PDB file of C-alpha atoms in Angstrom:
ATOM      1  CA  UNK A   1       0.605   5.462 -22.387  1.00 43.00           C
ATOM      2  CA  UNK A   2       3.215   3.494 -24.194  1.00 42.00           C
ATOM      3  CA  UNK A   3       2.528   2.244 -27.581  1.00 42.00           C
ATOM      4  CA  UNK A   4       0.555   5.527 -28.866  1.00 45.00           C
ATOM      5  CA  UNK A   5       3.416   7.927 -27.956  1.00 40.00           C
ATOM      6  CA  UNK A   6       5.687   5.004 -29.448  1.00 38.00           C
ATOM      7  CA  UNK A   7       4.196   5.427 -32.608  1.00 41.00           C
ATOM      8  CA  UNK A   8       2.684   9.035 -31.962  1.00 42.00           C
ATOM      9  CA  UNK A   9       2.091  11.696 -34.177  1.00 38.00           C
ATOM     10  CA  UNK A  10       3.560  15.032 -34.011  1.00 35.00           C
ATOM     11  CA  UNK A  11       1.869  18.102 -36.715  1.00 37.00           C
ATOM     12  CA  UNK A  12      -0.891  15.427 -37.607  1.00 40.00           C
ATOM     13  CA  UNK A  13       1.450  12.870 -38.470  1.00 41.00           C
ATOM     14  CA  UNK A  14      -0.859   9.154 -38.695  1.00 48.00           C
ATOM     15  CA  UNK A  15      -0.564   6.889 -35.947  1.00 49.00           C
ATOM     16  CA  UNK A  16       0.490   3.651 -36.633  1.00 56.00           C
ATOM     17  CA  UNK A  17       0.542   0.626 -34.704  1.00 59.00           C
ATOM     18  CA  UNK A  18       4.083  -2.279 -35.518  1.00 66.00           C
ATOM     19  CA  UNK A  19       4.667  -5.696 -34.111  1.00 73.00           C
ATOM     20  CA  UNK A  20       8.183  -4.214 -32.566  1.00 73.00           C
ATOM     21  CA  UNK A  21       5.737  -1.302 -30.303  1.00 72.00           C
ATOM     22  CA  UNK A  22       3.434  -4.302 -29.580  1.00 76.00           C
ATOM     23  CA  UNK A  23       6.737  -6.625 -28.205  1.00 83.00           C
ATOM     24  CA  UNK A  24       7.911  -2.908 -26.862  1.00 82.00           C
ATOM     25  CA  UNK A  25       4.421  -3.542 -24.796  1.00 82.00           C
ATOM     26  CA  UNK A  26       4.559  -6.864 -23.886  1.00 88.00           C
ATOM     27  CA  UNK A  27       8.299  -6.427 -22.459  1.00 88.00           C
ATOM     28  CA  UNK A  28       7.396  -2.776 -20.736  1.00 87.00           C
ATOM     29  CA  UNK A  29       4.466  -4.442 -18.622  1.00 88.00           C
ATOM     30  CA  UNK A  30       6.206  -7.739 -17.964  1.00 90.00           C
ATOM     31  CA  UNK A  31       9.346  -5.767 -16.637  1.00 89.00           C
ATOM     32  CA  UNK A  32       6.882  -3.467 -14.160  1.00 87.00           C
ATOM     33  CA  UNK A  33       5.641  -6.454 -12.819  1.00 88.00           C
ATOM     34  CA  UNK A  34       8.463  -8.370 -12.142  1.00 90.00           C
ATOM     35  CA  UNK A  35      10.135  -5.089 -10.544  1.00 88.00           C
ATOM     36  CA  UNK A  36       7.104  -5.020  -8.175  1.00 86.00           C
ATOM     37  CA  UNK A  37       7.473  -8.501  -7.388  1.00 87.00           C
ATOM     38  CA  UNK A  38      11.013  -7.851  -5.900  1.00 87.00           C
ATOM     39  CA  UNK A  39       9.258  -4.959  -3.961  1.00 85.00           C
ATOM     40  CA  UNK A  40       6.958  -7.082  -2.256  1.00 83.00           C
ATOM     41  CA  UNK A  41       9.226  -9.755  -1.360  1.00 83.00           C
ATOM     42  CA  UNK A  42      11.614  -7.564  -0.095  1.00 83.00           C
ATOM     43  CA  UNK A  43       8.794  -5.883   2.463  1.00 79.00           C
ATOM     44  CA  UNK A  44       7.221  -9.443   2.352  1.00 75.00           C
ATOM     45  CA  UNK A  45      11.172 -10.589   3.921  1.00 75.00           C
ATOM     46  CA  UNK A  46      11.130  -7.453   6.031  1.00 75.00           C
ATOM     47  CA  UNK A  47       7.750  -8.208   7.909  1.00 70.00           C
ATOM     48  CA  UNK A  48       8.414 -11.582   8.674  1.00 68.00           C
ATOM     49  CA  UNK A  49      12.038 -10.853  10.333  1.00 67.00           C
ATOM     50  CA  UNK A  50      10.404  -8.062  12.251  1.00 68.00           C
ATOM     51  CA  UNK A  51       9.580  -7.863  15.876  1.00 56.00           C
ATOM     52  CA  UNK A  52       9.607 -10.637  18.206  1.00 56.00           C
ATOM     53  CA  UNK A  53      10.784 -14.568  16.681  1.00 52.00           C
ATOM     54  CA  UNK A  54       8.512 -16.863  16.957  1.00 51.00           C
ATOM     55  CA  UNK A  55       8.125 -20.667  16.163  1.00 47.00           C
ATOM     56  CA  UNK A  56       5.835 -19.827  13.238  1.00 51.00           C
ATOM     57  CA  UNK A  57       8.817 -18.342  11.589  1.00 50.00           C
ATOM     58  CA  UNK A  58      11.000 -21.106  11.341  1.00 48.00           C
ATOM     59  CA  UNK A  59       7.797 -23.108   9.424  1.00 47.00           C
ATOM     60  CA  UNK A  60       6.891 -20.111   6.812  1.00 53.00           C
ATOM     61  CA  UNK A  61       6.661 -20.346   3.754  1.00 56.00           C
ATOM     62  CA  UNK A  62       9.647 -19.013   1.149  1.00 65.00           C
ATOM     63  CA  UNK A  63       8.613 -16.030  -0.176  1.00 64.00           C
ATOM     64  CA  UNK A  64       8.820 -16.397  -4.177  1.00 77.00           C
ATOM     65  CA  UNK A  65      11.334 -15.166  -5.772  1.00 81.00           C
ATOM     66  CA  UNK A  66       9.585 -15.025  -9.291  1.00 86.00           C
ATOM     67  CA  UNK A  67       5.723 -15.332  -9.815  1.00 86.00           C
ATOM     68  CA  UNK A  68       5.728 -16.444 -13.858  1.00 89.00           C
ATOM     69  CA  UNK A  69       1.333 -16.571 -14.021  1.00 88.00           C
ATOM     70  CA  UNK A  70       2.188 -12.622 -12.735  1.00 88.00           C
ATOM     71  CA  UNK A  71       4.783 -12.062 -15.696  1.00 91.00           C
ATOM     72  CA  UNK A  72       2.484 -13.809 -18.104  1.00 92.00           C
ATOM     73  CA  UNK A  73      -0.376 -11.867 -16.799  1.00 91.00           C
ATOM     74  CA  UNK A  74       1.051  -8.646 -17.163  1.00 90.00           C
ATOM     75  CA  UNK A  75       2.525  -9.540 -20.876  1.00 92.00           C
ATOM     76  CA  UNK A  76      -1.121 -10.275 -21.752  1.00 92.00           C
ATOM     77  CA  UNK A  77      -2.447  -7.023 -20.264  1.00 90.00           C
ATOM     78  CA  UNK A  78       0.485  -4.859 -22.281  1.00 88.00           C
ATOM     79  CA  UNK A  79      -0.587  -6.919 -25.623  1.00 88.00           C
ATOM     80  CA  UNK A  80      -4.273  -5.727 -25.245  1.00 88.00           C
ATOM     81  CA  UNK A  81      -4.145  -2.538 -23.317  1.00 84.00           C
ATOM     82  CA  UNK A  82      -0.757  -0.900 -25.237  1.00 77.00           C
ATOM     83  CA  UNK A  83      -1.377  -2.825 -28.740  1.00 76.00           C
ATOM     84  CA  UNK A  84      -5.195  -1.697 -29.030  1.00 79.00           C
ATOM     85  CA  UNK A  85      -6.729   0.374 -25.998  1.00 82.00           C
ATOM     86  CA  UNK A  86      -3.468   3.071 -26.023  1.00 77.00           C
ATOM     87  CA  UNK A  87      -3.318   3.495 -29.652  1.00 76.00           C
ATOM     88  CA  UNK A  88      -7.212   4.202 -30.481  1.00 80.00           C
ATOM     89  CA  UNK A  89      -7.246   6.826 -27.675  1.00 83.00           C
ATOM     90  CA  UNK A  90      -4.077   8.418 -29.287  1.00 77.00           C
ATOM     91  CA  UNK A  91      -5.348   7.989 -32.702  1.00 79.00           C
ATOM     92  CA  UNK A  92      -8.811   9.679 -31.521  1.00 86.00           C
ATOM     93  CA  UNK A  93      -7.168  12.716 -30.048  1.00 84.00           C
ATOM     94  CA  UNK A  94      -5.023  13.425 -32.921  1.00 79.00           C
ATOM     95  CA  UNK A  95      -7.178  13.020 -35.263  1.00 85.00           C
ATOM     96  CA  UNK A  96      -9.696  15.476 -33.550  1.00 91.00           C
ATOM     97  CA  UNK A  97      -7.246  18.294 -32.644  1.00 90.00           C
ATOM     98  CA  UNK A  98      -4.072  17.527 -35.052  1.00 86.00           C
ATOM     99  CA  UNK A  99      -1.692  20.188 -34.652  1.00 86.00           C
ATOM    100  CA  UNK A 100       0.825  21.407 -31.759  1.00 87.00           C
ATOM    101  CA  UNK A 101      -0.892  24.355 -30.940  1.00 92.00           C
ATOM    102  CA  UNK A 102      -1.547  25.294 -27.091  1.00 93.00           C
ATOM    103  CA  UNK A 103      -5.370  24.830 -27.316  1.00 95.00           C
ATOM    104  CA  UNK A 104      -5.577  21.521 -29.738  1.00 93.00           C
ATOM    105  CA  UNK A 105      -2.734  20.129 -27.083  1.00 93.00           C
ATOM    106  CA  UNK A 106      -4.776  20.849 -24.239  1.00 95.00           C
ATOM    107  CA  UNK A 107      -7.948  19.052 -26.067  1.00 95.00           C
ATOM    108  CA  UNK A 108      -5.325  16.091 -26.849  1.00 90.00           C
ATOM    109  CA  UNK A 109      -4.434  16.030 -23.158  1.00 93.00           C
ATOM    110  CA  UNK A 110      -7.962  16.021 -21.867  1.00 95.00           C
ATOM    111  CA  UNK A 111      -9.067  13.129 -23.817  1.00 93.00           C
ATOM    112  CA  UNK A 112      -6.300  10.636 -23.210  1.00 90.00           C
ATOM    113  CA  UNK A 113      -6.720  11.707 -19.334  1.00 92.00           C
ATOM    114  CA  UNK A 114     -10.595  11.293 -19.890  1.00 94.00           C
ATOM    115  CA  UNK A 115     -10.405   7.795 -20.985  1.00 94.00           C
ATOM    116  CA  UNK A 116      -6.845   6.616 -19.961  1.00 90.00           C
ATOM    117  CA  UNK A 117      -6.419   7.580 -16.766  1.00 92.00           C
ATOM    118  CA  UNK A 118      -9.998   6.716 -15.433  1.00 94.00           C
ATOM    119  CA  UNK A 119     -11.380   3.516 -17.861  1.00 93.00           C
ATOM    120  CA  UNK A 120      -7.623   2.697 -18.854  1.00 92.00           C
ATOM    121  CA  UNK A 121      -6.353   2.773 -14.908  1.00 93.00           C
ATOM    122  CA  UNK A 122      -9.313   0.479 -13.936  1.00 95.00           C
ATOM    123  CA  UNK A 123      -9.088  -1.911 -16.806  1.00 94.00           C
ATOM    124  CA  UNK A 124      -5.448  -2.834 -16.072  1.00 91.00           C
ATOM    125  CA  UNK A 125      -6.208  -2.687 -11.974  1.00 92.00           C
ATOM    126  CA  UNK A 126      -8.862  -4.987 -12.533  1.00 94.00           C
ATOM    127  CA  UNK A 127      -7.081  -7.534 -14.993  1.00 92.00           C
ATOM    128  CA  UNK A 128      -4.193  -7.747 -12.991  1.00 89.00           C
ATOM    129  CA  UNK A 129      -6.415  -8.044  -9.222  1.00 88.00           C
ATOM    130  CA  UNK A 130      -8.276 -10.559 -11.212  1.00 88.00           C
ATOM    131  CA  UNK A 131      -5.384 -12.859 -12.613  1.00 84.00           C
ATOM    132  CA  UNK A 132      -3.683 -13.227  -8.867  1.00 81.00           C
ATOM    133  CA  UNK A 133      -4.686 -16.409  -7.024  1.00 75.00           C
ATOM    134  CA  UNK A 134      -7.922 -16.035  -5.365  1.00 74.00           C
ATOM    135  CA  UNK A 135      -7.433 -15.987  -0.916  1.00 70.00           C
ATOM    136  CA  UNK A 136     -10.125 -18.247  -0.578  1.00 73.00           C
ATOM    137  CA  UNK A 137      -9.926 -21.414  -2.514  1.00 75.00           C
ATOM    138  CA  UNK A 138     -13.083 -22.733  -4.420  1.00 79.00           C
ATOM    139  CA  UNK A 139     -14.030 -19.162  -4.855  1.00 81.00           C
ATOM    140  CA  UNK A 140     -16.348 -19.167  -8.117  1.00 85.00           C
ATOM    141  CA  UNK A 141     -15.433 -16.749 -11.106  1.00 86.00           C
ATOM    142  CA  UNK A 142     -18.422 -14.483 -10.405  1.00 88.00           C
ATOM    143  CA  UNK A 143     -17.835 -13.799  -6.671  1.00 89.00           C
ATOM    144  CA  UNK A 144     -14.204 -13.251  -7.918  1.00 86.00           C
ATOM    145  CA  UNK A 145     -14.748 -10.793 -10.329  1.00 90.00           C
ATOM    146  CA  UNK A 146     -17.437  -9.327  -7.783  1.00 91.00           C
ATOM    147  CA  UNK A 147     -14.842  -8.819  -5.156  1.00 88.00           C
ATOM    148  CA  UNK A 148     -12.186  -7.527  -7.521  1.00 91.00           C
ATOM    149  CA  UNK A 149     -14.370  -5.063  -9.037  1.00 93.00           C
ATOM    150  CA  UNK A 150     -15.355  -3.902  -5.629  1.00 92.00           C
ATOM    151  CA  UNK A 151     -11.262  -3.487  -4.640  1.00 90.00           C
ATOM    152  CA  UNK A 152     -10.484  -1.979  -7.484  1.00 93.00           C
ATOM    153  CA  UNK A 153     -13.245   0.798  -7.294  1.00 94.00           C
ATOM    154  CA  UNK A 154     -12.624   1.539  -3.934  1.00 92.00           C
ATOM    155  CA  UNK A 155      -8.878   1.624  -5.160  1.00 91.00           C
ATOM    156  CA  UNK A 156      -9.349   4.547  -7.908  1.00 93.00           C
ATOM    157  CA  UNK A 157      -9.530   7.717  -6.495  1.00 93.00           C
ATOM    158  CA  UNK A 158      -5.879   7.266  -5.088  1.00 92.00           C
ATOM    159  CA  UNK A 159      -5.043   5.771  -8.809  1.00 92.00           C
ATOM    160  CA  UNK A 160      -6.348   8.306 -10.201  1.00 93.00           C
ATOM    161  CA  UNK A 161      -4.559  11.104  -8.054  1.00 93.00           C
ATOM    162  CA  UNK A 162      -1.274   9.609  -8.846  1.00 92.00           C
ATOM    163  CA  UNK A 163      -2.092   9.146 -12.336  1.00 93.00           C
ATOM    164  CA  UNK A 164      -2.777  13.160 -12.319  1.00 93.00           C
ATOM    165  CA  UNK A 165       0.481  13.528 -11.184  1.00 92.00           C
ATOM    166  CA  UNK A 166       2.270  11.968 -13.724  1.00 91.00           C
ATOM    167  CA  UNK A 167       0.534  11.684 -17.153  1.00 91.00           C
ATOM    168  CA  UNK A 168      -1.243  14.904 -18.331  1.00 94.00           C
ATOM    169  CA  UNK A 169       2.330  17.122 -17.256  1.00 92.00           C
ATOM    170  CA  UNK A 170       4.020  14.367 -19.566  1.00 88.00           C
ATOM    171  CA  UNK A 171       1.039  14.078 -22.199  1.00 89.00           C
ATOM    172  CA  UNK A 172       1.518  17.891 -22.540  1.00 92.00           C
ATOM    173  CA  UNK A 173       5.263  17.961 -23.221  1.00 89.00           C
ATOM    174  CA  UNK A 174       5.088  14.554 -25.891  1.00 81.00           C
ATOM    175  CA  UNK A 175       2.461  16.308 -27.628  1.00 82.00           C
ATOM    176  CA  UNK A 176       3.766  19.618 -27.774  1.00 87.00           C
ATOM    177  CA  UNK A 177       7.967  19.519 -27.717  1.00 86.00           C
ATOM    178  CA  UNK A 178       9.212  15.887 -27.453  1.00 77.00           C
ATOM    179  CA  UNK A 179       9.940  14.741 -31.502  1.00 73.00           C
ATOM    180  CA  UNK A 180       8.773  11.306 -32.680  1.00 62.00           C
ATOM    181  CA  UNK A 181      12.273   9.939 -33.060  1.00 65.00           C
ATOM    182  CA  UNK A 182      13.061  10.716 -29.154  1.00 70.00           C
ATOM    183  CA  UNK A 183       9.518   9.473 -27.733  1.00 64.00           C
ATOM    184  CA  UNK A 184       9.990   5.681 -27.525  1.00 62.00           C
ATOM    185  CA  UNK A 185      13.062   6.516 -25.197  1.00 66.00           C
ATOM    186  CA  UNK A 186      10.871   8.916 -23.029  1.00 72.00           C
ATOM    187  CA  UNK A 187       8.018   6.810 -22.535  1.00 70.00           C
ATOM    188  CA  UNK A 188       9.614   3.832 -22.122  1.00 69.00           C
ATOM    189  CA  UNK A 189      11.595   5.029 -18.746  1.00 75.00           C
ATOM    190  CA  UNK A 190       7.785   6.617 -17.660  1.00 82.00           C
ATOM    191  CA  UNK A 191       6.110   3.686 -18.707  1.00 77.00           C
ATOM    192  CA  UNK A 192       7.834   1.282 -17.075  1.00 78.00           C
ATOM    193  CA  UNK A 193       7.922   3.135 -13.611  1.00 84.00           C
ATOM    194  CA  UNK A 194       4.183   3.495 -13.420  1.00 86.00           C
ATOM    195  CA  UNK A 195       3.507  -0.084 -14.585  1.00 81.00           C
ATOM    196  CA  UNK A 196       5.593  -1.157 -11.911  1.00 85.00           C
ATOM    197  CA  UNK A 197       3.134   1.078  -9.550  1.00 87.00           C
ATOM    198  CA  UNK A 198       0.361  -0.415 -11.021  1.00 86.00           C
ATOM    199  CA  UNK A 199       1.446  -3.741 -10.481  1.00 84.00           C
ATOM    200  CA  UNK A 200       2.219  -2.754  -7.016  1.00 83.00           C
ATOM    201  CA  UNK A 201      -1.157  -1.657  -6.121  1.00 83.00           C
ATOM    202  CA  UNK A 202      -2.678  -4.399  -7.767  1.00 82.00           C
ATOM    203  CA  UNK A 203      -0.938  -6.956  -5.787  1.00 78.00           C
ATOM    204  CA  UNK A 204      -1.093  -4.760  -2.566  1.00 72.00           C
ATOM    205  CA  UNK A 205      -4.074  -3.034  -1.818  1.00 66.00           C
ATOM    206  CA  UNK A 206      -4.000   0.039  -0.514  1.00 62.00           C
ATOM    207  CA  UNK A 207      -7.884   1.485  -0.138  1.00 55.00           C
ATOM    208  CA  UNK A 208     -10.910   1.161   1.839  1.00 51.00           C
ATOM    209  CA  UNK A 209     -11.042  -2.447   0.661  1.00 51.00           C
ATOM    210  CA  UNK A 210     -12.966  -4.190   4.152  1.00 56.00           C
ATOM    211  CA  UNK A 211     -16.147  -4.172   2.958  1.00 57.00           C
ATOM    212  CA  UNK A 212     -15.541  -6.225   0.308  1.00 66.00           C
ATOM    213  CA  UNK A 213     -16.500  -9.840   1.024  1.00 58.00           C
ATOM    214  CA  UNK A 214     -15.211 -12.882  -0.218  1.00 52.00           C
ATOM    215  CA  UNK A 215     -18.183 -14.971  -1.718  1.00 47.00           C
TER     216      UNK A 215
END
């Protein structure tokens, strides 16, 4: 939800996209995902010193303390999904319903939940499942994006739940009282907490995920 609040419109102002909200991208996703790195390693570090010692513990492998393909991954994904995909949904829903009444608010709020938090939430789930090292080496591109596609969908309706929690309360209030100047400070502190959630989930699944096979 970044770049279009970024450059959002308040009373039917035009939307319009700069290179500083596309770097404002870039840097928003790249920081979530290096955030959720240190998550994991520290419960990554937590499972491994847990319960009884053992001989395979004394052989395992360091956990990473950076994963740069992740950062670069998740810079990519903030390029394409807050430099083009966030803006054109904004852009759509203000220029259907311009204005800050209750009703054309409302309408604003139900399309960037209609196609952001459904299409948008599975789009960056599935590029970032898809750019992690595959668990079964030699595994070709098509069973790959077969099995992510099958995480990831079986992954959405607790996405999607959170997402509801989060994005249409704030979608209401950036429309309707936050002022253009203030938004890029707003959005960037939401932004970069649920990008760091959504890199989370990505790299930990979390839903009824045994059914999909490896091919």
């Amino acid at each position: 939800m970044l770049l279009c609040l970024i450059a959002g419109t308040a009373h039917g102002v035009h939307i319009q996209l700069t290179p500083q909200d596309a770097l404002a991208s870039v840097a928003i996703f790249a920081t979530g995902d290096l955030v959720a790195q240190q998550m994991e390693r520290r419960l990554q570090i937590a499972r491994r010193w847990s319960g009884p010692l053992s001989a395979d513990r004394a052989v395992a492998a360091p956990v990473p303390l950076v994963q740069p393909r992740r950062i670069a991954s998740a810079a990519g994904l903030g390029f394409v999904y807050g430099g083009f995909m966030l803006p054109s949904v904004y852009q759509l829903a203000e220029g259907l319903f311009p204005g800050v009444s209750p009703a054309k608010v409302l309408a604003k709020v139900i399309v960037s939940c209609s196609l952001l938090s459904t299409l948008g939430n599975y789009f960056s789930l599935l590029w970032r499942r898809y750019a992690q090292p595959s668990p079964q080496p030699g595994e070709g591109l098509a069973c790959r994006l077969s099995r992510c596609c099958c995480t990831v969908t079986a992954e959405m309706p607790s996405v999607l739940s959170a997402d509801l929690r989060v994005w249409p309360a704030y979608d209401v209030i950036t429309f309707a009282v936050i002022p253009p100047l203030v938004r890029p400070f707003a959005t960037a502190f939401v932004s970069t907490a649920w990008h760091t959630y959504m890199a989370y989930r990505a790299a930990v699944p979390q839903g009824d995920t045994e059914h999909c096979k490896i091919g």
